[in-house]
Short mmCIF file of N, CA and C in Angstrom, two decimals:
data_model
loop_
_atom_site.label_atom_id
_atom_site.label_comp_id
_atom_site.label_asym_id
_atom_site.label_seq_id
_atom_site.Cartn_x
_atom_site.Cartn_y
_atom_site.Cartn_z
N MET G 13 120.98 62.44 151.68
CA MET G 13 121.61 61.16 151.37
C MET G 13 123.12 61.39 151.27
N ASN G 14 123.90 60.56 151.96
CA ASN G 14 125.35 60.74 151.91
C ASN G 14 125.94 60.03 150.69
N LYS G 15 127.24 60.25 150.45
CA LYS G 15 127.89 59.69 149.26
C LYS G 15 127.88 58.17 149.26
N GLN G 16 128.06 57.55 150.44
CA GLN G 16 128.08 56.09 150.52
C GLN G 16 126.72 55.51 150.15
N GLN G 17 125.64 56.13 150.65
CA GLN G 17 124.30 55.65 150.31
C GLN G 17 124.06 55.78 148.81
N THR G 18 124.49 56.90 148.24
CA THR G 18 124.33 57.11 146.81
C THR G 18 125.12 56.07 146.02
N ALA G 19 126.34 55.76 146.45
CA ALA G 19 127.18 54.79 145.74
C ALA G 19 126.59 53.39 145.80
N ASN G 20 125.88 53.05 146.87
CA ASN G 20 125.31 51.71 147.03
C ASN G 20 123.93 51.57 146.41
N LYS G 21 123.36 52.64 145.96
CA LYS G 21 122.00 52.65 145.44
C LYS G 21 121.95 52.02 144.04
N ARG G 22 121.03 51.08 143.83
CA ARG G 22 120.85 50.48 142.51
C ARG G 22 120.06 51.45 141.64
N VAL G 23 120.56 51.71 140.46
CA VAL G 23 119.85 52.58 139.52
C VAL G 23 118.60 51.86 139.04
N THR G 24 117.47 52.53 139.07
CA THR G 24 116.25 51.93 138.52
C THR G 24 115.83 52.62 137.24
N THR G 25 116.20 53.89 137.09
CA THR G 25 115.84 54.65 135.90
C THR G 25 117.08 55.27 135.29
N GLY G 26 117.32 54.96 134.03
CA GLY G 26 118.43 55.54 133.29
C GLY G 26 117.92 56.62 132.37
N ILE G 27 118.63 57.72 132.31
CA ILE G 27 118.26 58.83 131.43
C ILE G 27 119.36 58.97 130.39
N LEU G 28 118.97 58.92 129.15
CA LEU G 28 119.92 59.02 128.03
C LEU G 28 119.80 60.41 127.42
N LEU G 29 120.87 61.19 127.51
CA LEU G 29 120.90 62.51 126.92
C LEU G 29 121.38 62.37 125.48
N LEU G 30 120.44 62.47 124.56
CA LEU G 30 120.75 62.24 123.14
C LEU G 30 121.36 63.48 122.52
N ASN G 31 122.48 63.28 121.84
CA ASN G 31 123.15 64.39 121.20
C ASN G 31 123.90 63.87 119.97
N LEU G 32 124.42 64.79 119.19
CA LEU G 32 125.06 64.46 117.92
C LEU G 32 126.37 63.70 118.09
N GLY G 33 127.17 64.11 119.06
CA GLY G 33 128.52 63.57 119.18
C GLY G 33 129.47 64.39 118.33
N GLY G 34 130.73 64.14 118.49
CA GLY G 34 131.72 64.87 117.72
C GLY G 34 133.09 64.26 117.93
N PRO G 35 134.00 64.52 117.01
CA PRO G 35 135.34 63.94 117.12
C PRO G 35 136.05 64.50 118.35
N GLU G 36 136.65 63.62 119.12
CA GLU G 36 137.36 64.05 120.32
C GLU G 36 138.79 64.47 120.02
N ARG G 37 139.36 63.92 118.93
CA ARG G 37 140.74 64.22 118.53
C ARG G 37 140.75 64.48 117.03
N LEU G 38 141.79 65.07 116.55
CA LEU G 38 141.87 65.39 115.12
C LEU G 38 141.81 64.13 114.26
N GLU G 39 142.38 63.02 114.73
CA GLU G 39 142.34 61.78 113.93
C GLU G 39 140.95 61.15 113.90
N ASP G 40 140.04 61.64 114.72
CA ASP G 40 138.66 61.14 114.73
C ASP G 40 137.77 61.83 113.69
N VAL G 41 138.25 62.91 113.11
CA VAL G 41 137.39 63.74 112.26
C VAL G 41 136.86 62.96 111.06
N GLU G 42 137.72 62.31 110.30
CA GLU G 42 137.24 61.60 109.10
C GLU G 42 136.25 60.48 109.43
N PRO G 43 136.53 59.60 110.40
CA PRO G 43 135.53 58.58 110.72
C PRO G 43 134.23 59.17 111.28
N PHE G 44 134.32 60.27 112.01
CA PHE G 44 133.10 60.94 112.48
C PHE G 44 132.27 61.42 111.29
N LEU G 45 132.93 62.09 110.35
CA LEU G 45 132.22 62.58 109.16
C LEU G 45 131.61 61.42 108.37
N TYR G 46 132.33 60.31 108.28
CA TYR G 46 131.79 59.14 107.59
C TYR G 46 130.51 58.65 108.29
N ASN G 47 130.55 58.55 109.60
CA ASN G 47 129.35 58.13 110.34
C ASN G 47 128.19 59.08 110.07
N LEU G 48 128.47 60.36 110.08
CA LEU G 48 127.45 61.37 109.86
C LEU G 48 126.83 61.25 108.46
N PHE G 49 127.68 61.19 107.45
CA PHE G 49 127.17 61.16 106.07
C PHE G 49 126.65 59.79 105.66
N SER G 50 126.90 58.77 106.44
CA SER G 50 126.34 57.44 106.15
C SER G 50 124.87 57.34 106.55
N ASP G 51 124.39 58.27 107.33
CA ASP G 51 123.01 58.24 107.82
C ASP G 51 122.08 58.88 106.77
N ARG G 52 121.22 58.09 106.20
CA ARG G 52 120.30 58.58 105.17
C ARG G 52 119.26 59.54 105.73
N ARG G 53 119.14 59.62 107.06
CA ARG G 53 118.22 60.59 107.65
C ARG G 53 118.84 61.99 107.64
N ILE G 54 120.17 62.05 107.56
CA ILE G 54 120.88 63.33 107.48
C ILE G 54 120.85 63.83 106.04
N ILE G 55 121.28 62.96 105.13
CA ILE G 55 121.34 63.32 103.71
C ILE G 55 121.28 62.03 102.89
N ARG G 56 120.50 62.07 101.83
CA ARG G 56 120.41 60.92 100.93
C ARG G 56 121.38 61.13 99.78
N LEU G 57 122.37 60.27 99.74
CA LEU G 57 123.43 60.38 98.74
C LEU G 57 123.23 59.32 97.68
N GLY G 58 122.37 59.61 96.72
CA GLY G 58 122.11 58.65 95.66
C GLY G 58 121.31 57.46 96.16
N PRO G 59 121.31 56.38 95.39
CA PRO G 59 120.57 55.18 95.81
C PRO G 59 121.17 54.60 97.10
N PHE G 60 120.35 53.87 97.81
CA PHE G 60 120.74 53.30 99.11
C PHE G 60 122.08 52.59 99.06
N PHE G 61 122.28 51.77 98.04
CA PHE G 61 123.50 50.95 97.98
C PHE G 61 124.76 51.78 97.76
N LEU G 62 124.63 53.05 97.38
CA LEU G 62 125.80 53.91 97.19
C LEU G 62 126.07 54.84 98.37
N GLN G 63 125.18 54.88 99.34
CA GLN G 63 125.29 55.81 100.46
C GLN G 63 126.66 55.76 101.14
N LYS G 64 127.09 54.59 101.54
CA LYS G 64 128.35 54.47 102.29
C LYS G 64 129.56 54.81 101.40
N PHE G 65 129.51 54.43 100.14
CA PHE G 65 130.59 54.75 99.22
C PHE G 65 130.73 56.27 99.06
N ILE G 66 129.61 56.94 98.83
CA ILE G 66 129.64 58.40 98.66
C ILE G 66 130.00 59.08 99.98
N ALA G 67 129.48 58.56 101.09
CA ALA G 67 129.82 59.11 102.41
C ALA G 67 131.32 59.06 102.65
N ARG G 68 131.95 57.96 102.28
CA ARG G 68 133.40 57.82 102.45
C ARG G 68 134.14 58.89 101.64
N ARG G 69 133.71 59.10 100.42
CA ARG G 69 134.38 60.10 99.56
C ARG G 69 134.21 61.51 100.12
N ILE G 70 133.00 61.83 100.58
CA ILE G 70 132.76 63.16 101.15
C ILE G 70 133.58 63.34 102.43
N ALA G 71 133.61 62.32 103.27
CA ALA G 71 134.37 62.41 104.52
C ALA G 71 135.85 62.65 104.23
N ARG G 72 136.39 61.94 103.25
CA ARG G 72 137.81 62.13 102.89
C ARG G 72 138.05 63.55 102.37
N LYS G 73 137.13 64.01 101.54
CA LYS G 73 137.29 65.33 100.93
C LYS G 73 137.19 66.45 101.97
N ARG G 74 136.30 66.30 102.94
CA ARG G 74 136.06 67.37 103.91
C ARG G 74 136.92 67.27 105.16
N ALA G 75 137.60 66.16 105.34
CA ALA G 75 138.34 65.92 106.59
C ALA G 75 139.41 66.98 106.87
N ALA G 76 140.19 67.35 105.88
CA ALA G 76 141.29 68.30 106.11
C ALA G 76 140.77 69.64 106.61
N GLN G 77 139.76 70.18 105.94
CA GLN G 77 139.21 71.47 106.37
C GLN G 77 138.54 71.36 107.73
N SER G 78 137.84 70.27 107.96
CA SER G 78 137.20 70.07 109.26
C SER G 78 138.24 69.93 110.36
N ARG G 79 139.33 69.20 110.08
CA ARG G 79 140.40 69.07 111.07
C ARG G 79 140.99 70.44 111.41
N ALA G 80 141.18 71.26 110.39
CA ALA G 80 141.71 72.61 110.63
C ALA G 80 140.77 73.40 111.53
N ASN G 81 139.48 73.27 111.30
CA ASN G 81 138.51 73.98 112.14
C ASN G 81 138.51 73.46 113.57
N TYR G 82 138.58 72.14 113.73
CA TYR G 82 138.63 71.57 115.08
C TYR G 82 139.94 71.95 115.78
N ALA G 83 141.02 72.06 115.03
CA ALA G 83 142.30 72.46 115.62
C ALA G 83 142.19 73.86 116.23
N LYS G 84 141.40 74.72 115.61
CA LYS G 84 141.22 76.08 116.12
C LYS G 84 140.49 76.12 117.46
N ILE G 85 139.75 75.07 117.78
CA ILE G 85 139.01 75.06 119.05
C ILE G 85 139.57 74.02 120.02
N GLY G 86 140.83 73.68 119.84
CA GLY G 86 141.47 72.80 120.81
C GLY G 86 141.70 71.38 120.34
N GLY G 87 141.35 71.06 119.11
CA GLY G 87 141.66 69.73 118.57
C GLY G 87 140.54 68.73 118.60
N GLY G 88 139.37 69.13 119.03
CA GLY G 88 138.23 68.21 119.06
C GLY G 88 136.96 68.94 119.46
N SER G 89 135.87 68.24 119.36
CA SER G 89 134.57 68.81 119.71
C SER G 89 134.39 68.80 121.23
N PRO G 90 133.84 69.87 121.79
CA PRO G 90 133.55 69.90 123.22
C PRO G 90 132.23 69.24 123.59
N ILE G 91 131.49 68.72 122.62
CA ILE G 91 130.12 68.28 122.88
C ILE G 91 130.03 67.13 123.90
N LEU G 92 130.96 66.18 123.87
CA LEU G 92 130.89 65.08 124.83
C LEU G 92 131.17 65.57 126.24
N ALA G 93 132.20 66.39 126.41
CA ALA G 93 132.52 66.91 127.74
C ALA G 93 131.36 67.71 128.32
N ILE G 94 130.73 68.53 127.48
CA ILE G 94 129.59 69.32 127.93
C ILE G 94 128.42 68.41 128.29
N THR G 95 128.13 67.43 127.45
CA THR G 95 127.01 66.52 127.70
C THR G 95 127.26 65.67 128.94
N LYS G 96 128.51 65.27 129.19
CA LYS G 96 128.83 64.53 130.42
C LYS G 96 128.55 65.39 131.65
N LYS G 97 128.92 66.66 131.60
CA LYS G 97 128.64 67.56 132.72
C LYS G 97 127.14 67.73 132.94
N GLN G 98 126.39 67.83 131.85
CA GLN G 98 124.93 67.92 131.97
C GLN G 98 124.37 66.65 132.60
N ALA G 99 124.88 65.50 132.19
CA ALA G 99 124.40 64.22 132.74
C ALA G 99 124.72 64.12 134.23
N GLN G 100 125.91 64.52 134.61
CA GLN G 100 126.29 64.48 136.03
C GLN G 100 125.41 65.43 136.85
N ALA G 101 125.17 66.62 136.32
CA ALA G 101 124.33 67.59 137.04
C ALA G 101 122.90 67.08 137.17
N LEU G 102 122.37 66.46 136.12
CA LEU G 102 121.01 65.92 136.17
C LEU G 102 120.92 64.77 137.16
N THR G 103 121.91 63.90 137.17
CA THR G 103 121.94 62.79 138.14
C THR G 103 121.93 63.33 139.57
N ARG G 104 122.75 64.35 139.83
CA ARG G 104 122.79 64.96 141.17
C ARG G 104 121.45 65.61 141.51
N ALA G 105 120.87 66.33 140.56
CA ALA G 105 119.61 67.04 140.82
C ALA G 105 118.47 66.08 141.14
N LEU G 106 118.52 64.87 140.59
CA LEU G 106 117.45 63.90 140.80
C LEU G 106 117.73 62.93 141.96
N ALA G 107 118.87 63.06 142.61
CA ALA G 107 119.29 62.09 143.64
C ALA G 107 118.28 61.94 144.77
N ASP G 108 117.62 63.01 145.15
CA ASP G 108 116.64 62.94 146.24
C ASP G 108 115.26 62.50 145.78
N HIS G 109 115.10 62.24 144.50
CA HIS G 109 113.79 61.90 143.94
C HIS G 109 113.69 60.46 143.45
N GLY G 110 114.74 59.70 143.58
CA GLY G 110 114.73 58.31 143.11
C GLY G 110 116.12 57.86 142.71
N ASN G 111 116.17 56.70 142.12
CA ASN G 111 117.45 56.09 141.73
C ASN G 111 117.71 56.31 140.25
N TYR G 112 118.16 57.49 139.91
CA TYR G 112 118.39 57.89 138.52
C TYR G 112 119.88 57.93 138.20
N MET G 113 120.19 57.65 136.95
CA MET G 113 121.54 57.87 136.42
C MET G 113 121.38 58.38 135.00
N ALA G 114 121.99 59.53 134.71
CA ALA G 114 121.96 60.10 133.36
C ALA G 114 123.31 59.88 132.70
N LEU G 115 123.27 59.56 131.42
CA LEU G 115 124.49 59.35 130.63
C LEU G 115 124.33 59.97 129.24
N PRO G 116 125.43 60.42 128.63
CA PRO G 116 125.37 60.85 127.24
C PRO G 116 125.12 59.65 126.32
N CYS G 117 124.42 59.91 125.25
CA CYS G 117 124.15 58.90 124.23
C CYS G 117 124.28 59.62 122.88
N MET G 118 125.41 59.41 122.23
CA MET G 118 125.71 60.16 121.01
C MET G 118 125.33 59.37 119.76
N ARG G 119 125.03 60.10 118.73
CA ARG G 119 124.59 59.46 117.49
C ARG G 119 125.75 59.08 116.57
N TYR G 120 126.74 59.96 116.41
CA TYR G 120 127.75 59.72 115.38
C TYR G 120 129.17 59.52 115.90
N TRP G 121 129.34 59.53 117.22
CA TRP G 121 130.65 59.24 117.81
C TRP G 121 130.41 58.73 119.23
N PRO G 122 131.26 57.86 119.73
CA PRO G 122 131.04 57.27 121.06
C PRO G 122 130.89 58.33 122.16
N PRO G 123 130.11 57.97 123.15
CA PRO G 123 129.44 56.70 123.40
C PRO G 123 128.15 56.59 122.59
N PHE G 124 128.07 55.54 121.77
CA PHE G 124 126.88 55.26 120.97
C PHE G 124 125.78 54.69 121.85
N ALA G 125 124.60 54.54 121.27
CA ALA G 125 123.43 54.05 122.02
C ALA G 125 123.69 52.69 122.67
N ASP G 126 124.28 51.75 121.94
CA ASP G 126 124.53 50.42 122.51
C ASP G 126 125.34 50.51 123.80
N GLU G 127 126.41 51.29 123.78
CA GLU G 127 127.28 51.41 124.95
C GLU G 127 126.56 52.08 126.12
N SER G 128 125.82 53.15 125.85
CA SER G 128 125.12 53.86 126.92
C SER G 128 124.03 52.99 127.53
N VAL G 129 123.27 52.30 126.69
CA VAL G 129 122.23 51.39 127.19
C VAL G 129 122.88 50.27 128.01
N ASP G 130 123.96 49.69 127.52
CA ASP G 130 124.67 48.63 128.26
C ASP G 130 125.08 49.12 129.65
N ARG G 131 125.63 50.32 129.73
CA ARG G 131 126.08 50.85 131.03
C ARG G 131 124.91 51.02 131.99
N LEU G 132 123.79 51.52 131.49
CA LEU G 132 122.63 51.73 132.36
C LEU G 132 122.03 50.41 132.82
N LEU G 133 121.95 49.44 131.91
CA LEU G 133 121.41 48.13 132.29
C LEU G 133 122.34 47.44 133.29
N ALA G 134 123.65 47.57 133.10
CA ALA G 134 124.61 46.98 134.04
C ALA G 134 124.50 47.62 135.42
N ALA G 135 124.09 48.88 135.47
CA ALA G 135 123.92 49.58 136.75
C ALA G 135 122.59 49.21 137.41
N GLY G 136 121.74 48.46 136.68
CA GLY G 136 120.49 48.00 137.26
C GLY G 136 119.23 48.65 136.73
N ALA G 137 119.36 49.55 135.77
CA ALA G 137 118.18 50.24 135.25
C ALA G 137 117.23 49.27 134.56
N ASP G 138 115.95 49.39 134.86
CA ASP G 138 114.94 48.60 134.15
C ASP G 138 113.96 49.52 133.43
N ARG G 139 114.24 50.80 133.49
CA ARG G 139 113.42 51.81 132.83
C ARG G 139 114.37 52.87 132.27
N LEU G 140 114.14 53.26 131.02
CA LEU G 140 114.97 54.28 130.39
C LEU G 140 114.13 55.46 129.95
N ILE G 141 114.73 56.63 130.03
CA ILE G 141 114.11 57.86 129.55
C ILE G 141 115.06 58.46 128.53
N ALA G 142 114.55 58.77 127.35
CA ALA G 142 115.34 59.42 126.30
C ALA G 142 115.03 60.91 126.33
N LEU G 143 116.08 61.71 126.48
CA LEU G 143 115.94 63.16 126.50
C LEU G 143 116.82 63.76 125.40
N PRO G 144 116.23 64.02 124.22
CA PRO G 144 117.02 64.63 123.15
C PRO G 144 117.45 66.05 123.54
N LEU G 145 118.70 66.39 123.30
CA LEU G 145 119.20 67.72 123.62
C LEU G 145 119.22 68.64 122.41
N TYR G 146 118.71 68.18 121.31
CA TYR G 146 118.63 69.02 120.11
C TYR G 146 117.62 70.14 120.35
N PRO G 147 117.82 71.32 119.73
CA PRO G 147 116.94 72.45 120.02
C PRO G 147 115.50 72.31 119.49
N HIS G 148 115.30 71.43 118.53
CA HIS G 148 113.95 71.19 118.01
C HIS G 148 113.94 69.81 117.36
N TYR G 149 112.73 69.29 117.14
CA TYR G 149 112.63 67.97 116.53
C TYR G 149 112.87 68.06 115.03
N SER G 150 113.67 67.15 114.53
CA SER G 150 113.89 66.97 113.10
C SER G 150 114.25 65.50 112.91
N MET G 151 113.84 64.91 111.82
CA MET G 151 114.20 63.52 111.56
C MET G 151 115.72 63.38 111.46
N ALA G 152 116.41 64.43 111.00
CA ALA G 152 117.86 64.37 110.85
C ALA G 152 118.61 64.49 112.18
N THR G 153 117.93 64.88 113.24
CA THR G 153 118.60 65.01 114.54
C THR G 153 117.93 64.10 115.56
N SER G 154 116.91 64.60 116.22
CA SER G 154 116.21 63.79 117.24
C SER G 154 115.69 62.50 116.65
N GLY G 155 115.09 62.56 115.47
CA GLY G 155 114.50 61.37 114.87
C GLY G 155 115.52 60.27 114.65
N SER G 156 116.65 60.61 114.07
CA SER G 156 117.70 59.63 113.82
C SER G 156 118.24 59.05 115.12
N SER G 157 118.46 59.92 116.11
CA SER G 157 118.97 59.45 117.41
C SER G 157 117.97 58.53 118.10
N LEU G 158 116.69 58.85 118.03
CA LEU G 158 115.67 58.01 118.67
C LEU G 158 115.54 56.66 117.97
N ILE G 159 115.61 56.65 116.66
CA ILE G 159 115.55 55.38 115.92
C ILE G 159 116.75 54.51 116.29
N ASP G 160 117.92 55.12 116.37
CA ASP G 160 119.13 54.37 116.75
C ASP G 160 119.01 53.84 118.18
N LEU G 161 118.50 54.64 119.09
CA LEU G 161 118.31 54.20 120.48
C LEU G 161 117.31 53.06 120.56
N GLU G 162 116.19 53.19 119.87
CA GLU G 162 115.18 52.12 119.90
C GLU G 162 115.75 50.81 119.34
N ARG G 163 116.57 50.90 118.31
CA ARG G 163 117.23 49.71 117.77
C ARG G 163 118.13 49.07 118.83
N ALA G 164 118.89 49.90 119.52
CA ALA G 164 119.80 49.39 120.56
C ALA G 164 119.03 48.72 121.70
N ILE G 165 117.87 49.26 122.03
CA ILE G 165 117.07 48.70 123.13
C ILE G 165 116.38 47.41 122.71
N HIS G 166 115.76 47.42 121.55
CA HIS G 166 114.91 46.29 121.15
C HIS G 166 115.68 45.08 120.64
N LYS G 167 116.98 45.19 120.46
CA LYS G 167 117.74 44.01 120.06
C LYS G 167 118.09 43.14 121.27
N ARG G 168 117.76 43.61 122.44
CA ARG G 168 118.01 42.84 123.67
C ARG G 168 116.90 41.83 123.91
N THR G 169 117.25 40.73 124.55
CA THR G 169 116.24 39.70 124.82
C THR G 169 115.19 40.19 125.81
N LYS G 170 115.59 41.05 126.73
CA LYS G 170 114.64 41.60 127.70
C LYS G 170 114.78 43.13 127.70
N PRO G 171 114.17 43.79 126.72
CA PRO G 171 114.37 45.23 126.61
C PRO G 171 113.68 45.98 127.76
N PRO G 172 114.34 47.02 128.26
CA PRO G 172 113.72 47.84 129.30
C PRO G 172 112.64 48.72 128.70
N SER G 173 111.76 49.26 129.54
CA SER G 173 110.77 50.20 129.03
C SER G 173 111.47 51.50 128.66
N LEU G 174 110.89 52.21 127.71
CA LEU G 174 111.48 53.46 127.23
C LEU G 174 110.41 54.54 127.20
N THR G 175 110.70 55.66 127.83
CA THR G 175 109.87 56.86 127.76
C THR G 175 110.66 57.90 126.99
N ILE G 176 110.02 58.54 126.04
CA ILE G 176 110.70 59.55 125.22
C ILE G 176 110.14 60.92 125.58
N ILE G 177 111.01 61.83 125.93
CA ILE G 177 110.61 63.22 126.17
C ILE G 177 110.76 63.93 124.83
N ARG G 178 109.65 64.22 124.22
CA ARG G 178 109.67 64.76 122.85
C ARG G 178 109.88 66.27 122.81
N SER G 179 109.48 66.96 123.85
CA SER G 179 109.70 68.41 123.90
C SER G 179 109.83 68.84 125.35
N TRP G 180 110.52 69.92 125.54
CA TRP G 180 110.73 70.44 126.89
C TRP G 180 110.92 71.94 126.84
#
């Protein structure tokens, strides 16, 4: 299949590579940490109604040290760039087997589930496959990402079908 045929092909199956996400720039560190600590599947910080308040305090307290650590590795997390490369490689590998498009779907920093699902639906996907990239299943990792993805899918008036790859 040549590049023009590939470019004109309507995507029928979208593959969402689920991952944690990470701050892309040093100024993203505190809001990233807030998103992370706001998730009760990661850590329960007191009663439900205090979760976001406590998460904000922890994010503020840990931001400086986390920024210093991210500065040592170039100023941001490499996770999105790596996951984008994986998505592109998977899309290419599946090109001769159907109309697939793989995209990153991050839990705590963009692109979030809503954005990734929107992009796949806009490309024509009517079927989605969730592929968690976490090394093992845990409610704090794969579980939280899958719940967030299912929420993003089912809030649509015409949700696409979803297949979840639970282990590989």
